[in-house]
Amino acid sequence: MTGAHGPAFPAGLSKDPGARITLSGLRDGLKAMDDVLVSCMRCGFCQSVCPVYGATLREADVARGKLALLEDLGKGLANDAGQVSDRLGRCLLCGSCEKECPSGVRLIDVFVRARALACAYQGLGPVKRLIFRLLLPNPRLFSFLTDVLGIFQRPFLRGAKGPPGVGAVPGVIPIAGGRHVPKLPFGGFSERAGPISLKPGKGRPTAALFPGCAPDKVFPDLTRATLAVLKHHGAGVFMPRGLVCCGLPLLCSGDREGFLSLVRENLRQLRGARFDWLVTPCASCASAIAGQWRRHREWFSGADLKLLDGLSGRVVDLTAFLVNILKADLSPRERPPQGAGSLDANDASGAKEGPEGLPRVTYHDPCHLSKSMGVSEEPRRILESLSGWEYVEMPEADRCCGNGGTFNLSHYDISLKIGERKRDNIVSVSPSAVATTCPACMLQLMDQLGRKGDLVEVRHVAELYAEDLGLDYKALARGEAPGIHDEPDTHAEPDDTHAGPDSKTPGGDGQKGALGAGA
Amino acid sequence: MTPAPAASRMTIPKTLLRDFRKLLGEDSVLSEEADLLSYAFDSAVVGQSVPSVVLAPATEGLLGRTVKACYDAGLQITARGAGTNLSGAAVPGAGPSAVILTNRLNRILEVNEADLYAVVEPGVVTADFAKAMEAKGLFYPPDPGSQQVSTLGGNVALNAGGLRGLKYGVTKDYLMGVEFFDWGGELVKSGSRTVKWVTGYNLPGLMLASEGTLGIFSKLILKLVPPPKASVAMLASYPSVGAASQTVAAIIAAHVLPSTLEFLDRKCLQVVEANARIGLPTDAGAILLIETDGGHAEGVKEEAELVRSICLKNGAGSVRVAKDAAERDALWAARRNTLPSLARLRPTTVLEDATVPRSKVPEMVAAVERLAKEHGLEVGTFGHAGDGNLHPTILCDRRDREGFKKVEAMVDGIFTEALALGGTLSGEHGIGIAKAKWLSREENAATIGLSKAIRKALDPRQLFNPGKKVV
Ligand SMILES: Cc1cc2nc3c(=O)[nH]c(=O)nc-3n(C[C@H](O)[C@H](O)[C@H](O)COP(=O)(O)OP(=O)(O)OC[C@H]3O[C@@H](n4cnc5c(N)ncnc54)[C@H](O)[C@@H]3O)c2cc1C
Ligand code: SF4
Ligand code: SF4
Ligand code: SF4
């Protein structure tokens, strides 16, 4: 959001990211973005892909309308900043418009920047302030709360109609308001497992594992599966205990101050360790770290800036890491005898098997992976290699699911409508499972399928892959896992074995070997 | 066509808003500032005008009652599909005005595979319709560059063309019948589901390209054709524009009708190559992208071979024939990337569409080049050479008032030239606001007078899309 498209600090904003601004400050800030705003040629092509427009058919909900409103507000043609900010919020920041835009308008940058301005003008609401400033920066408290919520969930679980796993998405329960949510685990992963360091195999790279709050706290088995898969392929792993949220929800809400402090905390956690790649199973985290952290470069200095620059080109999602860097062998494995390899839930439905008698799995492209990171082949290649599943492509696989993180909470009605289309596309190929690579999408898919009582499991690609490899990842439980603490000192004392000319660390930024050292 | 932001808004009585809400429901009546502002423009580079209210009826019945309620209340009425037209035809009027959205009327009502027609609501998106027909093994050829978003109602109201015009014609060749609400809210039905039809006046013909000035469509009967079974695509590069346009004339003179015959000048080639790197001959003066199609693979091949030899005979440096679908896609990538690549160069893209008899394409291209030089403007020309319909695309910045005067002068020059060559102001983008003031240069006083009389008869209070088409 800076560099080629504007000054380092938007007019009207002080270098203090938390400073409030007046209406004229807001207008100045928008006028400073005029060069980007004017590059929209109003062709309207963004209508064809915008999930929100698809649900509401309103011009103010699509990129073209939003840009016009920002321009109007900057010029004083619009007077109601609150309304403009509201329309700006009716957006998933999915990036579909940016990918489609023939003029190459950097829409996500515009929206993020405008939201920061709007937030500086209007202030952050009390609920968001509580969550962003207290909960997300504080992994202990966050973990504790998910534990408590998990306990509270139990009565709901018993109250749910029918046994779980029948007539509903396995592992998903309905709660108040008709929402379907995953059964919360008892305890986040990293909080209990403590810092993790695994030595790499000879000539193998080391990954700093960024689990992301959802994989860590809501789907800890996903973090376990990720670890198991990395270990299986001989990658080194480094995961400090105190990583916090990537900051994306804060940035989406315009809370730049909170976002920056989370990024700083994460950088502090990563500093001093040696690793070659930063890897995450969360598509949203990957895009936030690779994209948004970097785009806020001008707010950092010293060791933080050095590490941030070192991360450039080194942030990958798990599937790209497996396929492109670890070069996992994905030649189709031998198929097990008919019927084997399927999960319990599949046995309940007969119609969902492919021609070879295997349960079908389809893939949903998270916007943050396919559109922001350009990764869509890799997860499919992994799924196609699975011996226990038959891969089928669904229609509109790369159309946004409608979760959008905080969008799902603030605009549940629109989110539902968008999700219904995704749900229809999923069930149209009669799969037993839908796989994806973003926990936020997983939550949405669970809710959508759960509402309709579809018998379709929602899984992360990493989990299916780990199971297909026969890895007993669930055993990596609660920190007692054997073999995940074999190199306890890496955090403090950089290890050199994997750095050097033979380490497979492409990246082309002239940086040989490990990251993070010397900070 | 000044890009000046004229955004004063006329408010309408609260009681009227309440009536609309009662009629359509809370969700279908937009009156907040932010919503109104988002309907003050379309894709044309013209001034904005903010409507007083935006109405989104979801059924035909509600559409009729909405039209009547607006007309009775004296509101100016502008129908809006996707708002992608390039002439300002969907910019609301300056008085108290209502925008009526048609995008919720988006059902395909009937597809008759035996008799080859479909009945649709006006808000169906063009590409969605084409895809649905393809799934049934049928073909709806009109394919404007905006088909991913444009609506069929907007296509009919502007008689949209596309890449396939040369062989398959444009929207008018597929309109069999219309139903529309007139100023009194009465449903008028004209046309037929039959191939032949001579009952009554040809109202579908009248409504074509009427730009929302005579009534509001509720249903369209569209003709379908069987799809071609085979096609061959090729790219011919030329040292000069002259040779390329001679080829166009020669192909047509040989009585061959390729389905597409697209032209890109050197400027376009260079920007596309810089942007998309697809291996285009950037040293060429121009290229032609040609596709022949038909029902028999052998016949199509023969025709393609004939076209190839005509290209070579008329000075093509080379002709690349696509061997398979992948190569065909690669060739078409050049055309697909043209507008995006041009649009990225400067903030504002003014897309013109003056059209000349196709034999006059060389003169027109030369004139555009001359005018660009004269006014010191950056211009790339591409377009449907086979139809004589070129799109000189002027790259500019709408914020630069002085610079924009040059653009206006250049546009004026293009029109003068096109008319002098026996051409027309607009081949497919419409008159709208943008070209209304030039109308008298092409049409004589009697023609304009009759048009005004028709308009007056069908819209006695001058409320249907005022300021557009015939003013
Ligand atoms: C990048 C780009 C490329 C384009 N390429 C082409 C092209 O190749 N060929 C071409 O011909 N055009 C092209 N266009 C122009 C435009 O897309 C077409 O004119 C299209 O037909 C407009 O459809 P729409 O739904 O957007 O109509 P709108 O812009 O919403 O409306 C157009 C006109 O139709 C009227 N209208 C809409 N619905 C109704 C109704 N139900 N009843 C009565 N009147 C109605 C409106 O009042 C208005 O006057 C292009 C535009 C862009 C931005
Ligand atoms: S980011 Fe997504 S939701 Fe937001 S305007 Fe773009 S396409 Fe629509
Ligand atoms: S696609 Fe891009 S240029 Fe076109 S209207 Fe949307 S934002 Fe503007
Ligand atoms: S993107 Fe979502 S899941 Fe990932 S860390 Fe951020 S908030 Fe948590």
Short mmCIF file of N, CA and C in Angstrom, two decimals, chain A residues 34-49 53 56-60 64-66 68-69 71-72 75 77-81 83-84 86-87 99-104 396, chain B residues 5 7 26-28 30 32-35 37-39 41-44 48 80-84 101 103-104 106 131 145-150 339-341 343-344 346-349 397-399:
data_model
loop_
_atom_site.label_atom_id
_atom_site.label_comp_id
_atom_site.label_asym_id
_atom_site.label_seq_id
_atom_site.Cartn_x
_atom_site.Cartn_y
_atom_site.Cartn_z
N ASP A 34 -5.64 9.23 -4.50
CA ASP A 34 -6.32 9.52 -5.76
C ASP A 34 -5.71 8.82 -6.96
N ASP A 35 -4.38 8.72 -6.97
CA ASP A 35 -3.73 8.09 -8.13
C ASP A 35 -4.18 6.64 -8.33
N VAL A 36 -4.40 5.96 -7.23
CA VAL A 36 -4.87 4.58 -7.36
C VAL A 36 -6.36 4.57 -7.69
N LEU A 37 -7.12 5.43 -6.99
CA LEU A 37 -8.57 5.44 -7.21
C LEU A 37 -8.91 5.74 -8.66
N VAL A 38 -8.18 6.67 -9.26
CA VAL A 38 -8.52 7.12 -10.61
C VAL A 38 -8.16 6.06 -11.65
N SER A 39 -7.34 5.09 -11.28
CA SER A 39 -6.94 4.09 -12.27
C SER A 39 -8.05 3.07 -12.56
N CYS A 40 -9.15 3.13 -11.81
CA CYS A 40 -10.30 2.28 -12.13
C CYS A 40 -11.02 2.87 -13.33
N MET A 41 -11.22 2.06 -14.39
CA MET A 41 -11.88 2.61 -15.57
C MET A 41 -13.38 2.35 -15.55
N ARG A 42 -13.91 1.93 -14.39
CA ARG A 42 -15.35 1.75 -14.23
C ARG A 42 -15.96 0.74 -15.20
N CYS A 43 -15.16 -0.25 -15.59
CA CYS A 43 -15.67 -1.22 -16.56
C CYS A 43 -16.71 -2.14 -15.94
N GLY A 44 -16.67 -2.29 -14.63
CA GLY A 44 -17.65 -3.13 -13.97
C GLY A 44 -17.34 -4.62 -14.02
N PHE A 45 -16.21 -4.99 -14.58
CA PHE A 45 -15.89 -6.42 -14.70
C PHE A 45 -15.81 -7.11 -13.34
N CYS A 46 -15.51 -6.32 -12.29
CA CYS A 46 -15.41 -6.92 -10.96
C CYS A 46 -16.74 -7.51 -10.51
N GLN A 47 -17.85 -7.07 -11.10
CA GLN A 47 -19.15 -7.66 -10.75
C GLN A 47 -19.18 -9.17 -10.98
N SER A 48 -18.44 -9.62 -12.00
CA SER A 48 -18.56 -11.02 -12.37
C SER A 48 -17.96 -11.94 -11.32
N VAL A 49 -17.10 -11.44 -10.46
CA VAL A 49 -16.44 -12.31 -9.49
C VAL A 49 -16.71 -11.95 -8.04
N TYR A 53 -21.31 -8.89 -4.24
CA TYR A 53 -22.21 -8.41 -5.29
C TYR A 53 -23.10 -9.55 -5.77
N THR A 56 -25.89 -9.68 -3.28
CA THR A 56 -26.77 -8.53 -3.05
C THR A 56 -27.15 -7.78 -4.33
N LEU A 57 -26.34 -7.93 -5.39
CA LEU A 57 -26.54 -7.23 -6.65
C LEU A 57 -26.60 -5.71 -6.48
N ARG A 58 -25.83 -5.22 -5.50
CA ARG A 58 -25.79 -3.76 -5.29
C ARG A 58 -24.44 -3.21 -5.69
N GLU A 59 -24.48 -2.10 -6.40
CA GLU A 59 -23.24 -1.51 -6.92
C GLU A 59 -22.28 -1.07 -5.80
N ALA A 60 -22.81 -0.59 -4.69
CA ALA A 60 -21.92 -0.12 -3.63
C ALA A 60 -21.17 -1.27 -2.98
N ARG A 64 -16.04 -1.47 -7.96
CA ARG A 64 -16.28 -0.23 -8.71
C ARG A 64 -17.04 0.78 -7.87
N GLY A 65 -18.09 0.33 -7.21
CA GLY A 65 -18.89 1.24 -6.39
C GLY A 65 -18.10 1.75 -5.20
N LYS A 66 -17.34 0.87 -4.58
CA LYS A 66 -16.58 1.28 -3.40
C LYS A 66 -15.53 2.34 -3.77
N ALA A 68 -15.68 4.42 -6.24
CA ALA A 68 -16.39 5.67 -6.53
C ALA A 68 -16.73 6.38 -5.22
N LEU A 69 -17.18 5.61 -4.23
CA LEU A 69 -17.54 6.23 -2.96
C LEU A 69 -16.33 6.85 -2.27
N GLU A 71 -13.69 7.97 -3.72
CA GLU A 71 -13.34 9.18 -4.47
C GLU A 71 -14.30 10.32 -4.09
N ASP A 72 -15.58 9.99 -4.04
CA ASP A 72 -16.58 11.01 -3.70
C ASP A 72 -16.37 11.56 -2.29
N LYS A 75 -13.46 13.90 -2.26
CA LYS A 75 -13.72 15.18 -2.92
C LYS A 75 -14.82 15.98 -2.26
N LEU A 77 -17.95 15.08 -2.25
CA LEU A 77 -19.25 14.85 -2.88
C LEU A 77 -20.11 13.96 -1.99
N ALA A 78 -19.47 13.10 -1.24
CA ALA A 78 -20.19 12.31 -0.24
C ALA A 78 -19.95 12.96 1.10
N ASN A 79 -20.99 13.03 1.90
CA ASN A 79 -20.87 13.70 3.18
C ASN A 79 -20.93 12.75 4.36
N ASP A 80 -21.54 11.59 4.14
CA ASP A 80 -21.74 10.68 5.25
C ASP A 80 -20.62 9.62 5.29
N ALA A 81 -19.56 9.93 6.04
CA ALA A 81 -18.41 9.03 6.11
C ALA A 81 -18.82 7.69 6.72
N GLN A 83 -21.62 6.04 6.33
CA GLN A 83 -22.20 5.17 5.30
C GLN A 83 -21.12 4.60 4.38
N VAL A 84 -20.18 5.44 4.01
CA VAL A 84 -19.11 4.96 3.12
C VAL A 84 -18.33 3.86 3.83
N ASP A 86 -19.40 1.92 6.13
CA ASP A 86 -20.26 0.73 6.19
C ASP A 86 -20.18 -0.07 4.89
N ARG A 87 -20.24 0.63 3.75
CA ARG A 87 -20.18 -0.07 2.46
C ARG A 87 -18.80 -0.72 2.28
N LYS A 99 -7.95 -9.67 -8.84
CA LYS A 99 -7.45 -10.63 -9.81
C LYS A 99 -8.12 -10.43 -11.17
N GLU A 100 -9.38 -10.04 -11.17
CA GLU A 100 -10.13 -9.89 -12.41
C GLU A 100 -9.86 -8.55 -13.08
N CYS A 101 -9.51 -7.55 -12.30
CA CYS A 101 -9.48 -6.17 -12.78
C CYS A 101 -8.55 -5.95 -13.98
N PRO A 102 -9.10 -5.56 -15.14
CA PRO A 102 -8.25 -5.33 -16.31
C PRO A 102 -7.31 -4.14 -16.13
N SER A 103 -7.69 -3.18 -15.29
CA SER A 103 -6.83 -2.02 -15.11
C SER A 103 -5.72 -2.26 -14.10
N GLY A 104 -5.75 -3.42 -13.46
CA GLY A 104 -4.70 -3.71 -12.49
C GLY A 104 -4.77 -2.84 -11.25
N GLU A 396 -16.74 -23.93 -9.95
CA GLU A 396 -16.41 -22.67 -9.25
C GLU A 396 -15.59 -22.90 -7.99
N PRO B 5 -17.43 16.42 -12.35
CA PRO B 5 -18.31 15.80 -11.39
C PRO B 5 -19.48 16.72 -11.02
N ALA B 7 -22.67 16.61 -9.26
CA ALA B 7 -23.36 15.64 -8.43
C ALA B 7 -24.38 16.26 -7.49
N GLU B 26 -38.49 -3.22 2.03
CA GLU B 26 -37.41 -2.40 2.58
C GLU B 26 -36.11 -2.54 1.78
N ASP B 27 -35.75 -3.81 1.51
CA ASP B 27 -34.46 -4.13 0.90
C ASP B 27 -34.32 -3.69 -0.55
N SER B 28 -35.44 -3.41 -1.19
CA SER B 28 -35.39 -3.15 -2.63
C SER B 28 -35.51 -1.67 -2.96
N LEU B 30 -33.39 1.76 -2.34
CA LEU B 30 -32.15 2.33 -1.81
C LEU B 30 -32.25 3.84 -1.86
N GLU B 32 -30.13 5.80 0.68
CA GLU B 32 -29.03 6.41 1.42
C GLU B 32 -28.02 7.00 0.46
N GLU B 33 -27.36 8.05 0.91
CA GLU B 33 -26.41 8.76 0.07
C GLU B 33 -25.40 7.83 -0.60
N ALA B 34 -24.82 6.93 0.20
CA ALA B 34 -23.76 6.07 -0.34
C ALA B 34 -24.28 5.19 -1.48
N ASP B 35 -25.52 4.73 -1.36
CA ASP B 35 -26.07 3.90 -2.43
C ASP B 35 -26.39 4.73 -3.66
N LEU B 37 -25.01 7.47 -4.65
CA LEU B 37 -23.77 7.86 -5.34
C LEU B 37 -23.21 6.73 -6.19
N SER B 38 -23.47 5.50 -5.78
CA SER B 38 -22.87 4.39 -6.52
C SER B 38 -23.62 4.10 -7.82
N TYR B 39 -24.74 4.80 -8.04
CA TYR B 39 -25.45 4.65 -9.32
C TYR B 39 -25.42 5.94 -10.14
N PHE B 41 -23.05 6.80 -12.15
CA PHE B 41 -22.15 6.68 -13.30
C PHE B 41 -22.34 5.32 -13.96
N ASP B 42 -21.82 5.17 -15.16
CA ASP B 42 -21.67 3.84 -15.76
C ASP B 42 -20.24 3.75 -16.28
N SER B 43 -20.00 2.98 -17.33
CA SER B 43 -18.60 2.82 -17.76
C SER B 43 -18.11 3.95 -18.66
N ALA B 44 -18.99 4.88 -19.01
CA ALA B 44 -18.59 5.96 -19.91
C ALA B 44 -17.82 7.05 -19.17
N GLN B 48 -21.09 12.73 -13.74
CA GLN B 48 -22.01 11.93 -12.94
C GLN B 48 -23.32 12.67 -12.74
N ARG B 80 -31.37 0.22 -15.52
CA ARG B 80 -29.94 -0.09 -15.43
C ARG B 80 -29.74 -1.60 -15.32
N GLY B 81 -28.93 -2.13 -16.24
CA GLY B 81 -28.56 -3.53 -16.15
C GLY B 81 -27.29 -3.64 -15.34
N ALA B 82 -26.16 -3.84 -16.03
CA ALA B 82 -24.89 -3.93 -15.32
C ALA B 82 -24.20 -2.57 -15.27
N GLY B 83 -24.73 -1.59 -15.97
CA GLY B 83 -24.10 -0.27 -15.99
C GLY B 83 -22.73 -0.29 -16.65
N THR B 84 -22.60 -1.05 -17.74
CA THR B 84 -21.30 -1.13 -18.41
C THR B 84 -21.26 -0.44 -19.76
N LEU B 101 -33.30 -0.96 -11.25
CA LEU B 101 -32.35 -2.04 -11.49
C LEU B 101 -33.07 -3.25 -12.07
N ASN B 103 -31.27 -6.14 -12.52
CA ASN B 103 -30.42 -7.32 -12.33
C ASN B 103 -31.02 -8.42 -11.46
N ARG B 104 -32.15 -8.12 -10.80
CA ARG B 104 -32.81 -9.21 -10.07
C ARG B 104 -33.79 -9.96 -10.96
N ASN B 106 -33.51 -11.98 -13.41
CA ASN B 106 -32.43 -12.68 -14.11
C ASN B 106 -32.72 -14.15 -14.35
N LYS B 131 -23.58 -19.50 -21.74
CA LYS B 131 -23.09 -20.76 -21.15
C LYS B 131 -24.24 -21.76 -20.98
N GLY B 145 -17.48 -7.54 -25.55
CA GLY B 145 -16.31 -7.68 -24.68
C GLY B 145 -16.67 -7.67 -23.21
N SER B 146 -17.84 -7.15 -22.89
CA SER B 146 -18.28 -7.04 -21.50
C SER B 146 -19.21 -8.17 -21.11
N GLN B 147 -19.28 -9.23 -21.92
CA GLN B 147 -20.32 -10.25 -21.71
C GLN B 147 -20.31 -10.91 -20.33
N GLN B 148 -19.17 -10.91 -19.65
CA GLN B 148 -19.13 -11.52 -18.32
C GLN B 148 -20.07 -10.80 -17.35
N VAL B 149 -20.34 -9.52 -17.61
CA VAL B 149 -21.19 -8.75 -16.70
C VAL B 149 -22.41 -8.11 -17.36
N SER B 150 -22.34 -7.81 -18.65
CA SER B 150 -23.44 -7.07 -19.27
C SER B 150 -24.73 -7.90 -19.23
N LEU B 339 -7.25 -4.70 -24.21
CA LEU B 339 -7.81 -3.62 -23.42
C LEU B 339 -7.16 -3.54 -22.03
N PRO B 340 -7.01 -4.67 -21.33
CA PRO B 340 -6.32 -4.59 -20.04
C PRO B 340 -4.93 -3.97 -20.14
N SER B 341 -4.19 -4.32 -21.18
CA SER B 341 -2.83 -3.79 -21.28
C SER B 341 -2.85 -2.30 -21.55
N ALA B 343 -5.30 -0.29 -20.74
CA ALA B 343 -5.90 0.38 -19.58
C ALA B 343 -4.89 0.59 -18.46
N ARG B 344 -3.89 -0.26 -18.40
CA ARG B 344 -2.91 -0.12 -17.32
C ARG B 344 -1.93 1.02 -17.54
N ARG B 346 -2.44 4.29 -18.54
CA ARG B 346 -2.85 5.60 -18.02
C ARG B 346 -4.13 5.42 -17.23
N PRO B 347 -4.45 6.39 -16.36
CA PRO B 347 -5.63 6.23 -15.52
C PRO B 347 -6.93 6.07 -16.31
N THR B 348 -7.10 6.85 -17.38
CA THR B 348 -8.39 6.86 -18.07
C THR B 348 -8.27 6.31 -19.48
N THR B 349 -9.27 5.52 -19.86
CA THR B 349 -9.27 4.87 -21.15
C THR B 349 -10.54 5.29 -21.89
N ASP B 397 -5.91 11.06 -18.71
CA ASP B 397 -6.18 11.17 -17.28
C ASP B 397 -7.36 12.12 -17.12
N ARG B 398 -8.48 11.58 -16.65
CA ARG B 398 -9.69 12.40 -16.61
C ARG B 398 -9.57 13.58 -15.65
N ARG B 399 -8.54 13.57 -14.78
CA ARG B 399 -8.38 14.70 -13.85
C ARG B 399 -7.74 15.91 -14.51
#
